mmCIF file of C-alpha atoms in Angstrom:
data_model
loop_
_atom_site.group_PDB
_atom_site.id
_atom_site.type_symbol
_atom_site.label_atom_id
_atom_site.label_comp_id
_atom_site.label_asym_id
_atom_site.label_seq_id
_atom_site.Cartn_x
_atom_site.Cartn_y
_atom_site.Cartn_z
ATOM 1 C CA UNK T 1 0.000 0.000 0.000
ATOM 2 C CA UNK T 2 1.195 3.498 -0.739
ATOM 3 C CA UNK T 3 0.202 6.983 0.399
ATOM 4 C CA UNK T 4 -1.004 8.902 -2.671
ATOM 5 C CA UNK T 5 1.147 11.884 -1.635
ATOM 6 C CA UNK T 6 4.271 9.739 -1.453
ATOM 7 C CA UNK T 7 5.988 7.316 -3.789
ATOM 8 C CA UNK T 8 7.532 5.010 -1.201
ATOM 9 C CA UNK T 9 5.790 1.957 0.237
ATOM 10 C CA UNK T 10 4.241 2.714 3.619
ATOM 11 C CA UNK T 11 2.584 -0.610 4.424
ATOM 12 C CA UNK T 12 3.191 -4.164 3.270
ATOM 13 C CA UNK T 13 0.663 -6.955 3.819
ATOM 14 C CA UNK T 14 1.736 -10.585 3.527
ATOM 15 C CA UNK T 15 -0.546 -13.607 3.604
ATOM 16 C CA UNK T 16 -1.311 -14.887 0.103
ATOM 17 C CA UNK T 17 0.687 -17.747 -1.424
ATOM 18 C CA UNK T 18 0.050 -16.652 -5.021
ATOM 19 C CA UNK T 19 -0.087 -13.524 -7.166
ATOM 20 C CA UNK T 20 -2.613 -10.917 -6.019
ATOM 21 C CA UNK T 21 -4.835 -9.936 -8.955
ATOM 22 C CA UNK T 22 -7.575 -7.838 -7.368
ATOM 23 C CA UNK T 23 -8.014 -5.290 -4.576
ATOM 24 C CA UNK T 24 -10.961 -3.369 -3.156
ATOM 25 C CA UNK T 25 -11.406 -1.029 -0.194
ATOM 26 C CA UNK T 26 -14.503 -0.909 1.967
ATOM 27 C CA UNK T 27 -16.363 2.428 1.636
ATOM 28 C CA UNK T 28 -15.018 3.537 5.027
ATOM 29 C CA UNK T 29 -11.450 2.454 4.088
ATOM 30 C CA UNK T 30 -11.166 0.348 7.237
ATOM 31 C CA UNK T 31 -11.091 -3.041 5.457
ATOM 32 C CA UNK T 32 -9.038 -3.978 2.392
ATOM 33 C CA UNK T 33 -10.067 -7.012 0.299
ATOM 34 C CA UNK T 34 -7.511 -8.881 -1.830
ATOM 35 C CA UNK T 35 -7.944 -11.771 -4.279
ATOM 36 C CA UNK T 36 -5.225 -14.051 -5.633
ATOM 37 C CA UNK T 37 -4.466 -17.186 -7.652
ATOM 38 C CA UNK T 38 -3.291 -19.166 -4.635
ATOM 39 C CA UNK T 39 -4.400 -19.617 -1.042
ATOM 40 C CA UNK T 40 -6.346 -18.117 0.582
ATOM 41 C CA UNK T 41 -8.485 -17.042 -2.374
ATOM 42 C CA UNK T 42 -9.642 -13.826 -0.687
ATOM 43 C CA UNK T 43 -8.225 -12.112 2.385
ATOM 44 C CA UNK T 44 -9.864 -9.385 4.476
ATOM 45 C CA UNK T 45 -7.359 -6.984 6.031
ATOM 46 C CA UNK T 46 -7.713 -4.564 8.930
ATOM 47 C CA UNK T 47 -6.019 -1.520 7.367
ATOM 48 C CA UNK T 48 -5.069 0.091 10.667
ATOM 49 C CA UNK T 49 -3.517 -3.016 12.191
ATOM 50 C CA UNK T 50 -2.207 -4.531 8.915
ATOM 51 C CA UNK T 51 -3.630 -7.914 9.954
ATOM 52 C CA UNK T 52 -5.800 -10.400 8.083
ATOM 53 C CA UNK T 53 -9.097 -10.690 9.951
ATOM 54 C CA UNK T 54 -10.754 -13.327 7.743
ATOM 55 C CA UNK T 55 -10.307 -15.447 4.632
ATOM 56 C CA UNK T 56 -12.793 -16.608 1.996
ATOM 57 C CA UNK T 57 -12.449 -19.633 -0.294
ATOM 58 C CA UNK T 58 -13.543 -19.649 -3.942
ATOM 59 C CA UNK T 59 -12.319 -21.942 -6.732
ATOM 60 C CA UNK T 60 -9.958 -20.393 -9.285
ATOM 61 C CA UNK T 61 -8.014 -17.155 -9.559
ATOM 62 C CA UNK T 62 -9.953 -14.182 -8.187
ATOM 63 C CA UNK T 63 -9.823 -11.644 -10.991
ATOM 64 C CA UNK T 64 -12.200 -9.019 -9.633
ATOM 65 C CA UNK T 65 -13.654 -7.726 -6.376
ATOM 66 C CA UNK T 66 -16.415 -5.163 -5.873
ATOM 67 C CA UNK T 67 -18.432 -3.919 -2.903
ATOM 68 C CA UNK T 68 -21.935 -2.516 -2.666
ATOM 69 C CA UNK T 69 -22.068 1.191 -1.700
ATOM 70 C CA UNK T 70 -23.016 0.291 1.880
ATOM 71 C CA UNK T 71 -20.047 -2.084 2.124
ATOM 72 C CA UNK T 72 -22.186 -4.986 3.310
ATOM 73 C CA UNK T 73 -21.903 -7.248 0.243
ATOM 74 C CA UNK T 74 -18.764 -8.294 -1.619
ATOM 75 C CA UNK T 75 -18.860 -9.713 -5.159
ATOM 76 C CA UNK T 76 -15.890 -11.805 -6.315
ATOM 77 C CA UNK T 77 -15.323 -12.984 -9.885
ATOM 78 C CA UNK T 78 -13.287 -16.128 -10.533
ATOM 79 C CA UNK T 79 -11.600 -17.642 -13.578
ATOM 80 C CA UNK T 80 -13.654 -20.761 -12.820
ATOM 81 C CA UNK T 81 -16.632 -18.929 -14.322
ATOM 82 C CA UNK T 82 -18.374 -18.134 -11.040
ATOM 83 C CA UNK T 83 -19.400 -14.955 -9.259
ATOM 84 C CA UNK T 84 -19.774 -15.267 -5.485
ATOM 85 C CA UNK T 85 -21.690 -12.884 -3.238
ATOM 86 C CA UNK T 86 -20.536 -12.563 0.377
ATOM 87 C CA UNK T 87 -22.103 -10.965 3.441
ATOM 88 C CA UNK T 88 -19.256 -8.837 4.831
ATOM 89 C CA UNK T 89 -21.275 -6.545 7.090
ATOM 90 C CA UNK T 90 -19.166 -7.999 9.899
ATOM 91 C CA UNK T 91 -15.816 -8.783 8.223
ATOM 92 C CA UNK T 92 -14.701 -11.220 10.914
ATOM 93 C CA UNK T 93 -17.906 -13.241 10.375
ATOM 94 C CA UNK T 94 -18.167 -12.993 6.571
ATOM 95 C CA UNK T 95 -20.367 -15.656 4.972
ATOM 96 C CA UNK T 96 -21.220 -16.848 1.456
ATOM 97 C CA UNK T 97 -24.652 -15.679 0.291
ATOM 98 C CA UNK T 98 -24.841 -17.137 -3.215
ATOM 99 C CA UNK T 99 -22.732 -18.395 -6.112
ATOM 100 C CA UNK T 100 -23.743 -17.650 -9.705
ATOM 101 C CA UNK T 101 -22.780 -20.252 -12.324
ATOM 102 C CA UNK T 102 -23.287 -20.557 -16.052
ATOM 103 C CA UNK T 103 -20.563 -18.303 -17.357
ATOM 104 C CA UNK T 104 -18.388 -19.448 -20.292
ATOM 105 C CA UNK T 105 -15.774 -22.025 -19.484
ATOM 106 C CA UNK T 106 -12.241 -20.745 -19.157
ATOM 107 C CA UNK T 107 -9.843 -22.915 -21.159
ATOM 108 C CA UNK T 108 -6.548 -23.707 -19.454
ATOM 109 C CA UNK T 109 -4.510 -26.053 -21.684
ATOM 110 C CA UNK T 110 -4.251 -27.064 -25.344
ATOM 111 C CA UNK T 111 -2.270 -29.531 -27.494
ATOM 112 C CA UNK T 112 -2.190 -30.636 -31.138
ATOM 113 C CA UNK T 113 -2.279 -34.295 -32.128
ATOM 114 C CA UNK T 114 0.747 -35.514 -34.133
ATOM 115 C CA UNK T 115 -1.390 -35.875 -37.281
ATOM 116 C CA UNK T 116 -2.603 -32.278 -37.014
ATOM 117 C CA UNK T 117 -6.286 -33.261 -37.318
ATOM 118 C CA UNK T 118 -7.170 -33.041 -33.623
ATOM 119 C CA UNK T 119 -6.891 -30.539 -30.830
ATOM 120 C CA UNK T 120 -7.336 -31.269 -27.135
ATOM 121 C CA UNK T 121 -8.286 -28.643 -24.573
ATOM 122 C CA UNK T 122 -8.784 -28.692 -20.819
ATOM 123 C CA UNK T 123 -10.980 -26.257 -18.930
ATOM 124 C CA UNK T 124 -11.711 -25.024 -15.431
ATOM 125 C CA UNK T 125 -14.681 -27.354 -14.945
ATOM 126 C CA UNK T 126 -12.892 -30.671 -15.423
ATOM 127 C CA UNK T 127 -13.732 -31.273 -19.078
ATOM 128 C CA UNK T 128 -11.186 -32.498 -21.617
ATOM 129 C CA UNK T 129 -12.442 -31.765 -25.128
ATOM 130 C CA UNK T 130 -11.203 -33.351 -28.346
ATOM 131 C CA UNK T 131 -11.806 -31.154 -31.380
ATOM 132 C CA UNK T 132 -11.670 -32.312 -35.015
ATOM 133 C CA UNK T 133 -10.134 -29.393 -36.925
ATOM 134 C CA UNK T 134 -9.448 -31.054 -40.272
ATOM 135 C CA UNK T 135 -12.520 -29.274 -41.699
ATOM 136 C CA UNK T 136 -14.239 -26.837 -42.187
ATOM 137 C CA UNK T 137 -16.784 -27.287 -40.890
ATOM 138 C CA UNK T 138 -15.625 -28.065 -37.334
ATOM 139 C CA UNK T 139 -18.089 -30.391 -35.574
ATOM 140 C CA UNK T 140 -18.869 -30.090 -31.847
ATOM 141 C CA UNK T 141 -16.040 -31.428 -29.674
ATOM 142 C CA UNK T 142 -16.084 -34.806 -28.011
ATOM 143 C CA UNK T 143 -16.082 -34.506 -24.237
ATOM 144 C CA UNK T 144 -13.796 -36.634 -22.084
ATOM 145 C CA UNK T 145 -15.090 -35.947 -18.578
ATOM 146 C CA UNK T 146 -12.165 -35.912 -16.173
ATOM 147 C CA UNK T 147 -13.926 -34.616 -13.046
ATOM 148 C CA UNK T 148 -15.173 -31.291 -11.773
ATOM 149 C CA UNK T 149 -11.872 -29.584 -11.038
ATOM 150 C CA UNK T 150 -9.564 -27.504 -13.283
ATOM 151 C CA UNK T 151 -7.460 -29.215 -15.947
ATOM 152 C CA UNK T 152 -3.906 -27.854 -15.960
ATOM 153 C CA UNK T 153 -2.292 -29.816 -18.804
ATOM 154 C CA UNK T 154 -3.261 -31.964 -21.811
ATOM 155 C CA UNK T 155 -0.905 -33.829 -24.147
ATOM 156 C CA UNK T 156 -1.191 -36.372 -26.985
ATOM 157 C CA UNK T 157 1.118 -39.384 -27.173
ATOM 158 C CA UNK T 158 3.598 -39.409 -30.107
ATOM 159 C CA UNK T 159 1.460 -41.938 -32.031
ATOM 160 C CA UNK T 160 -1.727 -39.983 -31.316
ATOM 161 C CA UNK T 161 -3.491 -42.957 -29.716
ATOM 162 C CA UNK T 162 -3.469 -41.718 -26.123
ATOM 163 C CA UNK T 163 -4.413 -38.433 -24.521
ATOM 164 C CA UNK T 164 -3.168 -37.536 -21.049
ATOM 165 C CA UNK T 165 -4.599 -34.849 -18.798
ATOM 166 C CA UNK T 166 -3.987 -33.680 -15.265
ATOM 167 C CA UNK T 167 -5.982 -31.612 -12.819
ATOM 168 C CA UNK T 168 -7.640 -31.494 -9.430
ATOM 169 C CA UNK T 169 -7.564 -29.320 -6.331
ATOM 170 C CA UNK T 170 -6.062 -29.536 -2.850
ATOM 171 C CA UNK T 171 -5.522 -33.221 -1.968
ATOM 172 C CA UNK T 172 -7.382 -34.696 -4.950
ATOM 173 C CA UNK T 173 -4.843 -34.256 -7.749
ATOM 174 C CA UNK T 174 -4.542 -36.849 -10.497
ATOM 175 C CA UNK T 175 -3.404 -37.662 -14.019
ATOM 176 C CA UNK T 176 -5.568 -39.584 -16.490
ATOM 177 C CA UNK T 177 -5.027 -41.533 -19.702
ATOM 178 C CA UNK T 178 -7.681 -41.730 -22.448
ATOM 179 C CA UNK T 179 -7.974 -43.697 -25.688
ATOM 180 C CA UNK T 180 -8.334 -41.003 -28.351
ATOM 181 C CA UNK T 181 -10.335 -43.112 -30.820
ATOM 182 C CA UNK T 182 -12.983 -44.319 -28.375
ATOM 183 C CA UNK T 183 -12.878 -41.717 -25.626
ATOM 184 C CA UNK T 184 -12.561 -44.506 -23.063
ATOM 185 C CA UNK T 185 -10.762 -43.709 -19.822
ATOM 186 C CA UNK T 186 -7.779 -46.062 -19.541
ATOM 187 C CA UNK T 187 -6.519 -45.163 -16.080
ATOM 188 C CA UNK T 188 -6.690 -42.559 -13.314
ATOM 189 C CA UNK T 189 -3.410 -42.076 -11.455
ATOM 190 C CA UNK T 190 -3.624 -40.174 -8.145
ATOM 191 C CA UNK T 191 -0.731 -37.907 -7.163
ATOM 192 C CA UNK T 192 0.101 -36.018 -3.984
ATOM 193 C CA UNK T 193 0.467 -32.520 -5.409
ATOM 194 C CA UNK T 194 -0.612 -30.396 -8.348
ATOM 195 C CA UNK T 195 0.993 -31.383 -11.643
ATOM 196 C CA UNK T 196 1.876 -28.374 -13.752
ATOM 197 C CA UNK T 197 3.090 -30.227 -16.833
ATOM 198 C CA UNK T 198 2.867 -33.574 -18.619
ATOM 199 C CA UNK T 199 4.970 -35.088 -21.375
ATOM 200 C CA UNK T 200 5.280 -38.469 -23.085
ATOM 201 C CA UNK T 201 8.862 -39.752 -23.082
ATOM 202 C CA UNK T 202 10.810 -42.680 -24.544
ATOM 203 C CA UNK T 203 8.822 -42.612 -27.772
ATOM 204 C CA UNK T 204 5.527 -42.616 -25.885
ATOM 205 C CA UNK T 205 6.290 -45.541 -23.594
ATOM 206 C CA UNK T 206 6.390 -43.366 -20.460
ATOM 207 C CA UNK T 207 4.276 -40.496 -19.158
ATOM 208 C CA UNK T 208 6.034 -37.945 -16.952
ATOM 209 C CA UNK T 209 4.493 -35.270 -14.750
ATOM 210 C CA UNK T 210 6.178 -32.377 -12.956
ATOM 211 C CA UNK T 211 4.670 -30.828 -9.839
ATOM 212 C CA UNK T 212 4.840 -27.521 -8.019
ATOM 213 C CA UNK T 213 6.661 -29.114 -5.086
ATOM 214 C CA UNK T 214 9.596 -30.340 -7.210
ATOM 215 C CA UNK T 215 8.366 -33.923 -7.584
ATOM 216 C CA UNK T 216 8.597 -35.834 -10.877
ATOM 217 C CA UNK T 217 6.127 -38.682 -11.407
ATOM 218 C CA UNK T 218 6.647 -41.391 -14.020
ATOM 219 C CA UNK T 219 4.262 -44.045 -15.365
ATOM 220 C CA UNK T 220 4.735 -46.925 -17.780
ATOM 221 C CA UNK T 221 1.885 -46.391 -20.261
ATOM 222 C CA UNK T 222 1.348 -50.150 -20.553
ATOM 223 C CA UNK T 223 1.044 -50.508 -16.753
ATOM 224 C CA UNK T 224 0.099 -47.024 -15.511
ATOM 225 C CA UNK T 225 -0.945 -48.207 -12.049
ATOM 226 C CA UNK T 226 2.753 -48.417 -11.149
ATOM 227 C CA UNK T 227 4.382 -45.056 -10.472
ATOM 228 C CA UNK T 228 7.920 -43.901 -9.801
ATOM 229 C CA UNK T 229 8.446 -40.651 -7.906
ATOM 230 C CA UNK T 230 11.629 -38.581 -7.777
ATOM 231 C CA UNK T 231 12.216 -35.600 -5.502
ATOM 232 C CA UNK T 232 14.338 -32.970 -7.218
ATOM 233 C CA UNK T 233 16.588 -30.794 -5.041
ATOM 234 C CA UNK T 234 14.268 -27.991 -3.914
ATOM 235 C CA UNK T 235 17.167 -25.550 -3.918
ATOM 236 C CA UNK T 236 17.419 -26.095 -7.660
ATOM 237 C CA UNK T 237 13.792 -26.546 -8.566
ATOM 238 C CA UNK T 238 10.971 -24.542 -7.037
ATOM 239 C CA UNK T 239 8.800 -25.563 -9.952
ATOM 240 C CA UNK T 240 9.167 -28.847 -11.825
ATOM 241 C CA UNK T 241 8.344 -27.765 -15.354
ATOM 242 C CA UNK T 242 9.008 -30.604 -17.766
ATOM 243 C CA UNK T 243 9.833 -29.991 -21.384
ATOM 244 C CA UNK T 244 11.113 -32.709 -23.663
ATOM 245 C CA UNK T 245 12.141 -33.651 -27.146
ATOM 246 C CA UNK T 246 10.740 -36.981 -28.306
ATOM 247 C CA UNK T 247 13.576 -39.075 -26.879
ATOM 248 C CA UNK T 248 15.486 -36.636 -24.655
ATOM 249 C CA UNK T 249 14.002 -35.858 -21.260
ATOM 250 C CA UNK T 250 15.002 -32.613 -19.621
ATOM 251 C CA UNK T 251 13.363 -30.584 -16.898
ATOM 252 C CA UNK T 252 13.504 -26.841 -16.385
ATOM 253 C CA UNK T 253 13.761 -25.759 -12.762
ATOM 254 C CA UNK T 254 14.645 -22.500 -11.084
ATOM 255 C CA UNK T 255 15.693 -21.019 -7.775
ATOM 256 C CA UNK T 256 15.696 -17.359 -6.775
ATOM 257 C CA UNK T 257 18.938 -16.735 -8.632
ATOM 258 C CA UNK T 258 19.481 -19.540 -11.151
ATOM 259 C CA UNK T 259 17.779 -21.379 -13.970
ATOM 260 C CA UNK T 260 18.548 -25.094 -14.283
ATOM 261 C CA UNK T 261 18.327 -27.780 -16.923
ATOM 262 C CA UNK T 262 18.172 -31.157 -15.186
ATOM 263 C CA UNK T 263 18.059 -34.770 -16.306
ATOM 264 C CA UNK T 264 14.667 -36.101 -15.230
ATOM 265 C CA UNK T 265 15.847 -39.643 -14.466
ATOM 266 C CA UNK T 266 18.816 -38.639 -12.307
ATOM 267 C CA UNK T 267 18.155 -35.063 -11.196
ATOM 268 C CA UNK T 268 21.645 -34.168 -12.453
ATOM 269 C CA UNK T 269 22.151 -30.520 -13.400
ATOM 270 C CA UNK T 270 23.050 -30.341 -17.090
ATOM 271 C CA UNK T 271 23.165 -26.554 -17.342
ATOM 272 C CA UNK T 272 23.015 -23.666 -14.866
ATOM 273 C CA UNK T 273 22.169 -20.156 -16.022
ATOM 274 C CA UNK T 274 21.599 -16.892 -14.142
ATOM 275 C CA UNK T 275 17.895 -16.164 -13.776
ATOM 276 C CA UNK T 276 16.684 -12.884 -15.255
ATOM 277 C CA UNK T 277 13.570 -12.538 -13.102
ATOM 278 C CA UNK T 278 10.887 -14.867 -11.795
ATOM 279 C CA UNK T 279 10.208 -17.811 -14.112
ATOM 280 C CA UNK T 280 6.882 -19.563 -14.489
ATOM 281 C CA UNK T 281 6.910 -20.886 -18.076
ATOM 282 C CA UNK T 282 9.664 -22.407 -20.190
ATOM 283 C CA UNK T 283 10.084 -24.167 -23.528
ATOM 284 C CA UNK T 284 12.926 -25.970 -25.297
ATOM 285 C CA UNK T 285 13.154 -26.216 -29.060
ATOM 286 C CA UNK T 286 13.362 -29.638 -30.726
ATOM 287 C CA UNK T 287 17.137 -29.430 -31.196
ATOM 288 C CA UNK T 288 17.659 -28.538 -27.508
ATOM 289 C CA UNK T 289 19.701 -25.513 -28.588
ATOM 290 C CA UNK T 290 17.246 -22.776 -27.558
ATOM 291 C CA UNK T 291 15.469 -22.180 -24.251
ATOM 292 C CA UNK T 292 12.722 -19.600 -23.768
ATOM 293 C CA UNK T 293 11.567 -18.501 -20.307
ATOM 294 C CA UNK T 294 8.853 -16.118 -19.177
ATOM 295 C CA UNK T 295 6.754 -15.246 -16.172
ATOM 296 C CA UNK T 296 5.058 -12.379 -14.333
ATOM 297 C CA UNK T 297 7.385 -9.835 -15.921
ATOM 298 C CA UNK T 298 6.489 -8.677 -19.432
ATOM 299 C CA UNK T 299 9.609 -9.891 -21.247
ATOM 300 C CA UNK T 300 10.749 -13.272 -22.576
ATOM 301 C CA UNK T 301 14.319 -14.467 -22.018
ATOM 302 C CA UNK T 302 15.701 -16.455 -24.959
ATOM 303 C CA UNK T 303 18.854 -18.477 -24.282
ATOM 304 C CA UNK T 304 21.220 -19.915 -26.891
ATOM 305 C CA UNK T 305 22.305 -23.191 -25.259
ATOM 306 C CA UNK T 306 25.137 -23.655 -27.754
ATOM 307 C CA UNK T 307 27.020 -20.814 -26.044
ATOM 308 C CA UNK T 308 29.307 -21.609 -23.089
ATOM 309 C CA UNK T 309 27.401 -21.311 -19.819
ATOM 310 C CA UNK T 310 30.005 -18.942 -18.350
ATOM 311 C CA UNK T 311 29.446 -16.268 -20.992
ATOM 312 C CA UNK T 312 25.826 -16.971 -21.908
ATOM 313 C CA UNK T 313 23.395 -14.069 -21.680
ATOM 314 C CA UNK T 314 19.747 -14.184 -22.725
ATOM 315 C CA UNK T 315 18.242 -12.136 -25.489
ATOM 316 C CA UNK T 316 15.242 -10.262 -24.073
ATOM 317 C CA UNK T 317 12.122 -10.186 -26.241
ATOM 318 C CA UNK T 318 10.161 -7.029 -25.449
ATOM 319 C CA UNK T 319 6.627 -6.285 -26.601
ATOM 320 C CA UNK T 320 4.031 -7.726 -24.253
ATOM 321 C CA UNK T 321 2.454 -5.271 -21.830
ATOM 322 C CA UNK T 322 1.449 -7.816 -19.175
ATOM 323 C CA UNK T 323 2.561 -11.175 -17.774
ATOM 324 C CA UNK T 324 3.439 -13.885 -20.301
ATOM 325 C CA UNK T 325 1.392 -17.069 -19.771
ATOM 326 C CA UNK T 326 3.033 -19.471 -22.246
ATOM 327 C CA UNK T 327 5.834 -19.795 -24.808
ATOM 328 C CA UNK T 328 6.135 -22.398 -27.584
ATOM 329 C CA UNK T 329 8.677 -22.974 -30.371
ATOM 330 C CA UNK T 330 7.744 -23.847 -33.936
ATOM 331 C CA UNK T 331 8.800 -27.384 -34.971
ATOM 332 C CA UNK T 332 11.791 -26.032 -36.920
ATOM 333 C CA UNK T 333 12.856 -23.784 -34.022
ATOM 334 C CA UNK T 334 12.857 -20.635 -36.149
ATOM 335 C CA UNK T 335 9.878 -18.978 -34.509
ATOM 336 C CA UNK T 336 8.646 -18.525 -30.960
ATOM 337 C CA UNK T 337 4.992 -18.010 -30.047
ATOM 338 C CA UNK T 338 3.904 -16.349 -26.801
ATOM 339 C CA UNK T 339 0.584 -15.807 -25.017
ATOM 340 C CA UNK T 340 -0.040 -13.084 -22.475
ATOM 341 C CA UNK T 341 -2.424 -11.507 -20.016
ATOM 342 C CA UNK T 342 -2.412 -8.527 -22.396
ATOM 343 C CA UNK T 343 -4.768 -10.682 -24.558
ATOM 344 C CA UNK T 344 -2.349 -11.024 -27.471
ATOM 345 C CA UNK T 345 -0.413 -13.797 -29.215
ATOM 346 C CA UNK T 346 2.963 -12.731 -30.562
ATOM 347 C CA UNK T 347 5.320 -14.351 -33.062
ATOM 348 C CA UNK T 348 9.068 -13.820 -32.654
ATOM 349 C CA UNK T 349 12.054 -14.478 -34.917
ATOM 350 C CA UNK T 350 14.346 -16.706 -32.844
ATOM 351 C CA UNK T 351 17.511 -15.786 -34.766
ATOM 352 C CA UNK T 352 17.132 -12.025 -34.323
ATOM 353 C CA UNK T 353 14.727 -11.696 -31.402
ATOM 354 C CA UNK T 354 12.553 -9.397 -33.475
ATOM 355 C CA UNK T 355 8.769 -9.360 -33.158
ATOM 356 C CA UNK T 356 7.267 -10.634 -36.413
ATOM 357 C CA UNK T 357 3.547 -10.246 -35.802
ATOM 358 C CA UNK T 358 0.736 -9.869 -33.292
ATOM 359 C CA UNK T 359 -2.172 -12.247 -33.879
ATOM 360 C CA UNK T 360 -5.245 -10.239 -32.925
ATOM 361 C CA UNK T 361 -6.655 -10.140 -29.435
ATOM 362 C CA UNK T 362 -8.867 -12.364 -27.317
ATOM 363 C CA UNK T 363 -11.635 -10.656 -25.337
ATOM 364 C CA UNK T 364 -9.837 -11.830 -22.184
ATOM 365 C CA UNK T 365 -6.329 -13.062 -21.428
ATOM 366 C CA UNK T 366 -4.686 -15.827 -23.480
ATOM 367 C CA UNK T 367 -3.993 -18.881 -21.319
ATOM 368 C CA UNK T 368 -1.949 -21.065 -23.692
ATOM 369 C CA UNK T 369 -0.775 -21.564 -27.270
ATOM 370 C CA UNK T 370 0.079 -24.683 -29.271
ATOM 371 C CA UNK T 371 1.733 -25.022 -32.676
ATOM 372 C CA UNK T 372 0.590 -27.570 -35.261
ATOM 373 C CA UNK T 373 3.069 -30.332 -36.217
ATOM 374 C CA UNK T 374 3.743 -28.721 -39.602
ATOM 375 C CA UNK T 375 4.186 -25.273 -38.055
ATOM 376 C CA UNK T 376 1.532 -23.794 -40.320
ATOM 377 C CA UNK T 377 -1.120 -23.133 -37.678
ATOM 378 C CA UNK T 378 -1.105 -21.910 -34.117
ATOM 379 C CA UNK T 379 -3.939 -22.315 -31.646
ATOM 380 C CA UNK T 380 -4.664 -19.962 -28.769
ATOM 381 C CA UNK T 381 -7.113 -20.480 -25.925
ATOM 382 C CA UNK T 382 -8.683 -17.660 -23.970
ATOM 383 C CA UNK T 383 -10.043 -17.044 -20.524
ATOM 384 C CA UNK T 384 -13.386 -16.242 -22.166
ATOM 385 C CA UNK T 385 -13.733 -19.858 -23.353
ATOM 386 C CA UNK T 386 -12.806 -19.606 -27.032
ATOM 387 C CA UNK T 387 -10.271 -21.584 -29.030
ATOM 388 C CA UNK T 388 -8.817 -19.708 -32.010
ATOM 389 C CA UNK T 389 -6.828 -21.198 -34.878
ATOM 390 C CA UNK T 390 -4.542 -18.894 -36.853
ATOM 391 C CA UNK T 391 -2.670 -19.316 -40.131
ATOM 392 C CA UNK T 392 0.948 -18.501 -39.331
ATOM 393 C CA UNK T 393 1.962 -17.190 -42.762
ATOM 394 C CA UNK T 394 -1.085 -15.058 -43.555
ATOM 395 C CA UNK T 395 -1.695 -14.160 -39.863
ATOM 396 C CA UNK T 396 -5.361 -14.787 -40.627
ATOM 397 C CA UNK T 397 -7.919 -16.195 -38.215
ATOM 398 C CA UNK T 398 -9.098 -19.588 -39.525
ATOM 399 C CA UNK T 399 -11.572 -20.660 -36.812
ATOM 400 C CA UNK T 400 -13.159 -19.388 -33.620
ATOM 401 C CA UNK T 401 -14.492 -22.303 -31.575
ATOM 402 C CA UNK T 402 -16.518 -21.963 -28.386
ATOM 403 C CA UNK T 403 -16.196 -24.358 -25.468
ATOM 404 C CA UNK T 404 -19.576 -25.736 -24.338
ATOM 405 C CA UNK T 405 -20.985 -24.176 -21.179
ATOM 406 C CA UNK T 406 -21.037 -25.903 -17.794
#
């Protein structure tokens, strides 16, 4: 908090575990409300004492907060597509009045099938959708129901026969395997923490998942009930983000000061680079010669891994005006695609670092991008529940597809 007549920070409140996205003062300025993407969802602060006096729980990132003029009712809007109304007349005894549902589904994850005919998406309401995009026309998607909780990652196997997804909340996290042709659920694999990424390794024989608490889970796709778990050194990996070429398995981890490339099977550090800000998203190109990293800051750091680690410095790609949500390389490694909270998708020239194009704007923020196997199309998914397919060369919009409502 800052005094409007001063530029220095006069009060600092700490209590959320995630990024704070929304703030609102009570009409009398005695209570401050804050919403975040972690826990607790909403905190109520006594401004004078700088103490949290209550916490409210709502599924999904809290994007907006608003109070009635009398200060007795708080409305909170979530990325899960819900608006909650709270009785906050007595902040220490705040209670839920009502939750409104029925808003468009926010899409969270997307992947192309190897053949380029299918897309898979995961949303905030536990639905995995398989879209046939070989048309036009594009028929309604097939729904693979995974549960009722947010899907954080979807990925096709290299042969296109299996689809893996992961999601859940609190202590009910899991990964699932589906048969693409039939839509039949093959297996549900419970895990102990939220998986942030999935990848098929060893030519599709293994499924790997990286978690927020630096754990790496591995399953044999022919016997997925058996799991191996590896704890990566927490000092070197606050976030187990897995990226992989088809046969080479590497994990991107980071600490407060360094960025690490680690072997998944052994945890051995292959490369250590100085971090250029907080990292939340990373991608390796197919040749393992380029690494792109992004996060809450507005820039993308692009590393040339062929340079000696001692002298390596990232090229900074500047253009986004808000946090970058995802980065993806084209199959040939010549282009980089990025998605941002500024609602745009940008294309970058990897060799020069120059911005090539901006692909329109979603009505709300762009959650993820995926590049087709031939590199000719890129798909973006938005918080508003639309899936958009773009032609990379013409920059034209090919399809706008709408996720079914809850």
